[in-house]
Amino acid sequence: MQEFFHFYGYRFNWLNVLDLAIVILLVIQLYRLLKGSLAFNIFVGLLMVYLAYFIVETLRMPILTTILQNFINVGLIAIIIIFQPEIRKFLLVLGKKAPLSKDSFFTKLFLPDKFKSYKEEENIINEVITAVGRMAGTRTGALIVIANTYRVKFDTASSIALDSNINAKLLESIFGKASPLHDGALIIVGNKILAAKVILPVSENPNLPHRIGLRHRSAVGITEHSDNVAIIVSEERGTISYAQDGNLVQDVSLEELKVKLYEVLVDG
């Protein structure tokens, strides 16, 4: 038998409370995904349209009610089209926590060896860290994208396919100022360098620092809608930064970057 309790004259049971808690959590997650993006302003605009609809319906204004109601009837399709990148990012977050995903508690507890190849991943980390450290020392600009659980999609027409083993000297030579491949990003998938000279989507997040350049904005852009980590070496200052989940962390040390790569490639 369900237990009810009263609050300001309304009757609630525990399922109502659970329902409300889930909705609040979903709204908080949606806010985190949209915060700082242009989509957030669009989302607020849609809420204003719904609010206006309820107001004109209450005031019995038939023409405006009909117009807004027709707009709301196609609202779901419009939301899917407008927020397609945000919806994809939300599903990626859910997928990482799914029962059989690499990051899940179930996988780590019952299948600890299925997704682990520590020796190979440690080699990747060491080669990347070595190359990044040397490039930072010589102020060689670089942008390296490491795709872990999601095969990153990019414009193949503008890139050069490599499919080569990961080697620190090779990474340095690719980003050398005299190299024809130094512009754009380098993509690492698994234990291979997949492509170089890759053009990435540029983030439109207005909250990013104004002084950062195209490399940093591209790093944030590629991580906003996919499960990747992007490493940036600044050509102007020789500093190291990384982007993940649409967030930019600047001026990190090699040790901090190494910890992050272990978190993504080994612990993740």
PDB file of N, CA, C and O in Angstrom, residues 14-61:
ATOM      1  N   TRP A  14       6.025   8.292  -2.501  1.00  0.00           N
ATOM      2  CA  TRP A  14       7.471   8.259  -2.736  1.00  0.00           C
ATOM      3  C   TRP A  14       7.809   8.165  -4.217  1.00  0.00           C
ATOM      4  O   TRP A  14       8.868   8.641  -4.639  1.00  0.00           O
ATOM      5  N   LEU A  15       6.925   7.618  -5.024  1.00  0.00           N
ATOM      6  CA  LEU A  15       7.168   7.587  -6.467  1.00  0.00           C
ATOM      7  C   LEU A  15       7.125   8.999  -7.060  1.00  0.00           C
ATOM      8  O   LEU A  15       7.876   9.313  -7.988  1.00  0.00           O
ATOM      9  N   ASN A  16       6.228   9.836  -6.508  1.00  0.00           N
ATOM     10  CA  ASN A  16       6.184  11.227  -6.952  1.00  0.00           C
ATOM     11  C   ASN A  16       7.499  11.941  -6.637  1.00  0.00           C
ATOM     12  O   ASN A  16       8.012  12.720  -7.457  1.00  0.00           O
ATOM     13  N   VAL A  17       8.031  11.681  -5.466  1.00  0.00           N
ATOM     14  CA  VAL A  17       9.301  12.301  -5.071  1.00  0.00           C
ATOM     15  C   VAL A  17      10.430  11.819  -5.977  1.00  0.00           C
ATOM     16  O   VAL A  17      11.274  12.617  -6.437  1.00  0.00           O
ATOM     17  N   LEU A  18      10.457  10.515  -6.269  1.00  0.00           N
ATOM     18  CA  LEU A  18      11.484   9.962  -7.156  1.00  0.00           C
ATOM     19  C   LEU A  18      11.360  10.556  -8.553  1.00  0.00           C
ATOM     20  O   LEU A  18      12.371  10.913  -9.194  1.00  0.00           O
ATOM     21  N   ASP A  19      10.130  10.672  -9.020  1.00  0.00           N
ATOM     22  CA  ASP A  19       9.881  11.254 -10.334  1.00  0.00           C
ATOM     23  C   ASP A  19      10.418  12.684 -10.401  1.00  0.00           C
ATOM     24  O   ASP A  19      11.092  13.073 -11.357  1.00  0.00           O
ATOM     25  N   LEU A  20      10.121  13.469  -9.370  1.00  0.00           N
ATOM     26  CA  LEU A  20      10.577  14.853  -9.324  1.00  0.00           C
ATOM     27  C   LEU A  20      12.102  14.931  -9.247  1.00  0.00           C
ATOM     28  O   LEU A  20      12.734  15.769  -9.908  1.00  0.00           O
ATOM     29  N   ALA A  21      12.716  14.040  -8.469  1.00  0.00           N
ATOM     30  CA  ALA A  21      14.183  14.038  -8.336  1.00  0.00           C
ATOM     31  C   ALA A  21      14.860  13.728  -9.661  1.00  0.00           C
ATOM     32  O   ALA A  21      15.874  14.345 -10.023  1.00  0.00           O
ATOM     33  N   ILE A  22      14.311  12.760 -10.409  1.00  0.00           N
ATOM     34  CA  ILE A  22      14.884  12.409 -11.709  1.00  0.00           C
ATOM     35  C   ILE A  22      14.786  13.585 -12.675  1.00  0.00           C
ATOM     36  O   ILE A  22      15.736  13.888 -13.406  1.00  0.00           O
ATOM     37  N   VAL A  23      13.638  14.251 -12.668  1.00  0.00           N
ATOM     38  CA  VAL A  23      13.459  15.419 -13.548  1.00  0.00           C
ATOM     39  C   VAL A  23      14.464  16.511 -13.195  1.00  0.00           C
ATOM     40  O   VAL A  23      15.076  17.123 -14.085  1.00  0.00           O
ATOM     41  N   ILE A  24      14.667  16.754 -11.892  1.00  0.00           N
ATOM     42  CA  ILE A  24      15.619  17.780 -11.467  1.00  0.00           C
ATOM     43  C   ILE A  24      17.027  17.433 -11.919  1.00  0.00           C
ATOM     44  O   ILE A  24      17.781  18.286 -12.417  1.00  0.00           O
ATOM     45  N   LEU A  25      17.417  16.162 -11.783  1.00  0.00           N
ATOM     46  CA  LEU A  25      18.748  15.723 -12.218  1.00  0.00           C
ATOM     47  C   LEU A  25      18.921  15.894 -13.719  1.00  0.00           C
ATOM     48  O   LEU A  25      19.989  16.315 -14.193  1.00  0.00           O
ATOM     49  N   LEU A  26      17.876  15.570 -14.487  1.00  0.00           N
ATOM     50  CA  LEU A  26      17.956  15.731 -15.938  1.00  0.00           C
ATOM     51  C   LEU A  26      18.075  17.206 -16.323  1.00  0.00           C
ATOM     52  O   LEU A  26      18.833  17.553 -17.239  1.00  0.00           O
ATOM     53  N   VAL A  27      17.347  18.064 -15.627  1.00  0.00           N
ATOM     54  CA  VAL A  27      17.419  19.503 -15.910  1.00  0.00           C
ATOM     55  C   VAL A  27      18.813  20.038 -15.582  1.00  0.00           C
ATOM     56  O   VAL A  27      19.381  20.837 -16.337  1.00  0.00           O
ATOM     57  N   ILE A  28      19.388  19.590 -14.463  1.00  0.00           N
ATOM     58  CA  ILE A  28      20.740  20.023 -14.085  1.00  0.00           C
ATOM     59  C   ILE A  28      21.764  19.575 -15.125  1.00  0.00           C
ATOM     60  O   ILE A  28      22.644  20.342 -15.541  1.00  0.00           O
ATOM     61  N   GLN A  29      21.643  18.311 -15.587  1.00  0.00           N
ATOM     62  CA  GLN A  29      22.564  17.804 -16.598  1.00  0.00           C
ATOM     63  C   GLN A  29      22.406  18.569 -17.908  1.00  0.00           C
ATOM     64  O   GLN A  29      23.388  18.901 -18.579  1.00  0.00           O
ATOM     65  N   LEU A  30      21.164  18.874 -18.264  1.00  0.00           N
ATOM     66  CA  LEU A  30      20.907  19.637 -19.489  1.00  0.00           C
ATOM     67  C   LEU A  30      21.504  21.033 -19.376  1.00  0.00           C
ATOM     68  O   LEU A  30      22.096  21.543 -20.336  1.00  0.00           O
ATOM     69  N   TYR A  31      21.371  21.642 -18.209  1.00  0.00           N
ATOM     70  CA  TYR A  31      21.954  22.975 -17.998  1.00  0.00           C
ATOM     71  C   TYR A  31      23.469  22.938 -18.144  1.00  0.00           C
ATOM     72  O   TYR A  31      24.072  23.834 -18.756  1.00  0.00           O
ATOM     73  N   ARG A  32      24.106  21.907 -17.603  1.00  0.00           N
ATOM     74  CA  ARG A  32      25.570  21.793 -17.704  1.00  0.00           C
ATOM     75  C   ARG A  32      26.015  21.623 -19.148  1.00  0.00           C
ATOM     76  O   ARG A  32      27.058  22.152 -19.549  1.00  0.00           O
ATOM     77  N   LEU A  33      25.243  20.879 -19.925  1.00  0.00           N
ATOM     78  CA  LEU A  33      25.608  20.660 -21.321  1.00  0.00           C
ATOM     79  C   LEU A  33      25.442  21.922 -22.155  1.00  0.00           C
ATOM     80  O   LEU A  33      26.219  22.174 -23.073  1.00  0.00           O
ATOM     81  N   LEU A  34      24.419  22.707 -21.841  1.00  0.00           N
ATOM     82  CA  LEU A  34      24.107  23.878 -22.664  1.00  0.00           C
ATOM     83  C   LEU A  34      24.792  25.148 -22.182  1.00  0.00           C
ATOM     84  O   LEU A  34      24.932  26.089 -22.958  1.00  0.00           O
ATOM     85  N   LYS A  35      25.223  25.172 -20.916  1.00  0.00           N
ATOM     86  CA  LYS A  35      25.792  26.387 -20.348  1.00  0.00           C
ATOM     87  C   LYS A  35      26.997  26.862 -21.154  1.00  0.00           C
ATOM     88  O   LYS A  35      27.888  26.088 -21.483  1.00  0.00           O
ATOM     89  N   GLY A  36      26.988  28.149 -21.479  1.00  0.00           N
ATOM     90  CA  GLY A  36      28.110  28.742 -22.193  1.00  0.00           C
ATOM     91  C   GLY A  36      28.065  28.592 -23.692  1.00  0.00           C
ATOM     92  O   GLY A  36      28.974  29.048 -24.381  1.00  0.00           O
ATOM     93  N   SER A  37      27.049  27.945 -24.233  1.00  0.00           N
ATOM     94  CA  SER A  37      26.939  27.762 -25.671  1.00  0.00           C
ATOM     95  C   SER A  37      25.799  28.597 -26.223  1.00  0.00           C
ATOM     96  O   SER A  37      24.929  29.083 -25.489  1.00  0.00           O
ATOM     97  N   LEU A  38      25.804  28.754 -27.552  1.00  0.00           N
ATOM     98  CA  LEU A  38      24.709  29.473 -28.196  1.00  0.00           C
ATOM     99  C   LEU A  38      23.392  28.735 -28.016  1.00  0.00           C
ATOM    100  O   LEU A  38      22.323  29.347 -27.997  1.00  0.00           O
ATOM    101  N   ALA A  39      23.474  27.419 -27.898  1.00  0.00           N
ATOM    102  CA  ALA A  39      22.254  26.620 -27.736  1.00  0.00           C
ATOM    103  C   ALA A  39      21.528  26.974 -26.443  1.00  0.00           C
ATOM    104  O   ALA A  39      20.313  26.815 -26.357  1.00  0.00           O
ATOM    105  N   PHE A  40      22.263  27.462 -25.442  1.00  0.00           N
ATOM    106  CA  PHE A  40      21.623  27.835 -24.178  1.00  0.00           C
ATOM    107  C   PHE A  40      20.647  28.986 -24.396  1.00  0.00           C
ATOM    108  O   PHE A  40      19.540  28.986 -23.857  1.00  0.00           O
ATOM    109  N   ASN A  41      21.063  29.976 -25.196  1.00  0.00           N
ATOM    110  CA  ASN A  41      20.178  31.099 -25.495  1.00  0.00           C
ATOM    111  C   ASN A  41      18.950  30.643 -26.282  1.00  0.00           C
ATOM    112  O   ASN A  41      17.842  31.151 -26.077  1.00  0.00           O
ATOM    113  N   ILE A  42      19.142  29.690 -27.187  1.00  0.00           N
ATOM    114  CA  ILE A  42      18.012  29.148 -27.942  1.00  0.00           C
ATOM    115  C   ILE A  42      17.056  28.417 -27.006  1.00  0.00           C
ATOM    116  O   ILE A  42      15.837  28.528 -27.123  1.00  0.00           O
ATOM    117  N   PHE A  43      17.616  27.668 -26.063  1.00  0.00           N
ATOM    118  CA  PHE A  43      16.810  26.934 -25.093  1.00  0.00           C
ATOM    119  C   PHE A  43      15.967  27.899 -24.256  1.00  0.00           C
ATOM    120  O   PHE A  43      14.774  27.665 -24.027  1.00  0.00           O
ATOM    121  N   VAL A  44      16.579  28.992 -23.820  1.00  0.00           N
ATOM    122  CA  VAL A  44      15.840  30.008 -23.057  1.00  0.00           C
ATOM    123  C   VAL A  44      14.733  30.601 -23.919  1.00  0.00           C
ATOM    124  O   VAL A  44      13.608  30.845 -23.455  1.00  0.00           O
ATOM    125  N   GLY A  45      15.038  30.833 -25.208  1.00  0.00           N
ATOM    126  CA  GLY A  45      14.027  31.364 -26.118  1.00  0.00           C
ATOM    127  C   GLY A  45      12.838  30.439 -26.263  1.00  0.00           C
ATOM    128  O   GLY A  45      11.680  30.890 -26.292  1.00  0.00           O
ATOM    129  N   LEU A  46      13.090  29.136 -26.342  1.00  0.00           N
ATOM    130  CA  LEU A  46      12.002  28.169 -26.437  1.00  0.00           C
ATOM    131  C   LEU A  46      11.144  28.169 -25.175  1.00  0.00           C
ATOM    132  O   LEU A  46       9.909  28.067 -25.247  1.00  0.00           O
ATOM    133  N   LEU A  47      11.804  28.296 -24.024  1.00  0.00           N
ATOM    134  CA  LEU A  47      11.053  28.367 -22.777  1.00  0.00           C
ATOM    135  C   LEU A  47      10.153  29.608 -22.749  1.00  0.00           C
ATOM    136  O   LEU A  47       9.018  29.554 -22.258  1.00  0.00           O
ATOM    137  N   MET A  48      10.659  30.706 -23.291  1.00  0.00           N
ATOM    138  CA  MET A  48       9.858  31.929 -23.343  1.00  0.00           C
ATOM    139  C   MET A  48       8.630  31.750 -24.241  1.00  0.00           C
ATOM    140  O   MET A  48       7.547  32.260 -23.946  1.00  0.00           O
ATOM    141  N   VAL A  49       8.807  31.001 -25.349  1.00  0.00           N
ATOM    142  CA  VAL A  49       7.674  30.736 -26.240  1.00  0.00           C
ATOM    143  C   VAL A  49       6.602  29.923 -25.516  1.00  0.00           C
ATOM    144  O   VAL A  49       5.401  30.218 -25.602  1.00  0.00           O
ATOM    145  N   TYR A  50       7.035  28.880 -24.777  1.00  0.00           N
ATOM    146  CA  TYR A  50       6.070  28.071 -24.023  1.00  0.00           C
ATOM    147  C   TYR A  50       5.374  28.900 -22.946  1.00  0.00           C
ATOM    148  O   TYR A  50       4.168  28.765 -22.719  1.00  0.00           O
ATOM    149  N   LEU A  51       6.118  29.765 -22.275  1.00  0.00           N
ATOM    150  CA  LEU A  51       5.525  30.624 -21.254  1.00  0.00           C
ATOM    151  C   LEU A  51       4.499  31.571 -21.878  1.00  0.00           C
ATOM    152  O   LEU A  51       3.397  31.767 -21.333  1.00  0.00           O
ATOM    153  N   ALA A  52       4.864  32.132 -23.027  1.00  0.00           N
ATOM    154  CA  ALA A  52       3.934  33.034 -23.717  1.00  0.00           C
ATOM    155  C   ALA A  52       2.664  32.298 -24.115  1.00  0.00           C
ATOM    156  O   ALA A  52       1.557  32.854 -24.034  1.00  0.00           O
ATOM    157  N   TYR A  53       2.805  31.036 -24.538  1.00  0.00           N
ATOM    158  CA  TYR A  53       1.626  30.247 -24.932  1.00  0.00           C
ATOM    159  C   TYR A  53       0.663  30.074 -23.757  1.00  0.00           C
ATOM    160  O   TYR A  53      -0.550  30.268 -23.900  1.00  0.00           O
ATOM    161  N   PHE A  54       1.186  29.745 -22.590  1.00  0.00           N
ATOM    162  CA  PHE A  54       0.315  29.557 -21.428  1.00  0.00           C
ATOM    163  C   PHE A  54      -0.351  30.862 -21.013  1.00  0.00           C
ATOM    164  O   PHE A  54      -1.496  30.887 -20.566  1.00  0.00           O
ATOM    165  N   ILE A  55       0.369  31.980 -21.169  1.00  0.00           N
ATOM    166  CA  ILE A  55      -0.201  33.279 -20.798  1.00  0.00           C
ATOM    167  C   ILE A  55      -1.354  33.655 -21.727  1.00  0.00           C
ATOM    168  O   ILE A  55      -2.451  34.025 -21.271  1.00  0.00           O
ATOM    169  N   VAL A  56      -1.124  33.553 -23.071  1.00  0.00           N
ATOM    170  CA  VAL A  56      -2.176  33.954 -24.016  1.00  0.00           C
ATOM    171  C   VAL A  56      -3.351  32.992 -23.963  1.00  0.00           C
ATOM    172  O   VAL A  56      -4.508  33.384 -24.195  1.00  0.00           O
ATOM    173  N   GLU A  57      -3.085  31.707 -23.623  1.00  0.00           N
ATOM    174  CA  GLU A  57      -4.187  30.760 -23.484  1.00  0.00           C
ATOM    175  C   GLU A  57      -5.033  31.112 -22.264  1.00  0.00           C
ATOM    176  O   GLU A  57      -6.274  31.050 -22.314  1.00  0.00           O
ATOM    177  N   THR A  58      -4.376  31.509 -21.178  1.00  0.00           N
ATOM    178  CA  THR A  58      -5.099  31.902 -19.969  1.00  0.00           C
ATOM    179  C   THR A  58      -5.913  33.169 -20.191  1.00  0.00           C
ATOM    180  O   THR A  58      -7.038  33.304 -19.690  1.00  0.00           O
ATOM    181  N   LEU A  59      -5.356  34.090 -20.975  1.00  0.00           N
ATOM    182  CA  LEU A  59      -6.046  35.350 -21.259  1.00  0.00           C
ATOM    183  C   LEU A  59      -7.079  35.219 -22.380  1.00  0.00           C
ATOM    184  O   LEU A  59      -7.728  36.204 -22.737  1.00  0.00           O
ATOM    185  N   ARG A  60      -7.172  33.994 -22.958  1.00  0.00           N
ATOM    186  CA  ARG A  60      -8.140  33.718 -24.030  1.00  0.00           C
ATOM    187  C   ARG A  60      -7.942  34.660 -25.231  1.00  0.00           C
ATOM    188  O   ARG A  60      -8.847  35.375 -25.653  1.00  0.00           O
ATOM    189  N   MET A  61      -6.724  34.620 -25.758  1.00  0.00           N
ATOM    190  CA  MET A  61      -6.389  35.381 -26.973  1.00  0.00           C
ATOM    191  C   MET A  61      -6.250  34.380 -28.112  1.00  0.00           C
ATOM    192  O   MET A  61      -5.188  33.764 -28.278  1.00  0.00           O
TER     193      MET A  61
END
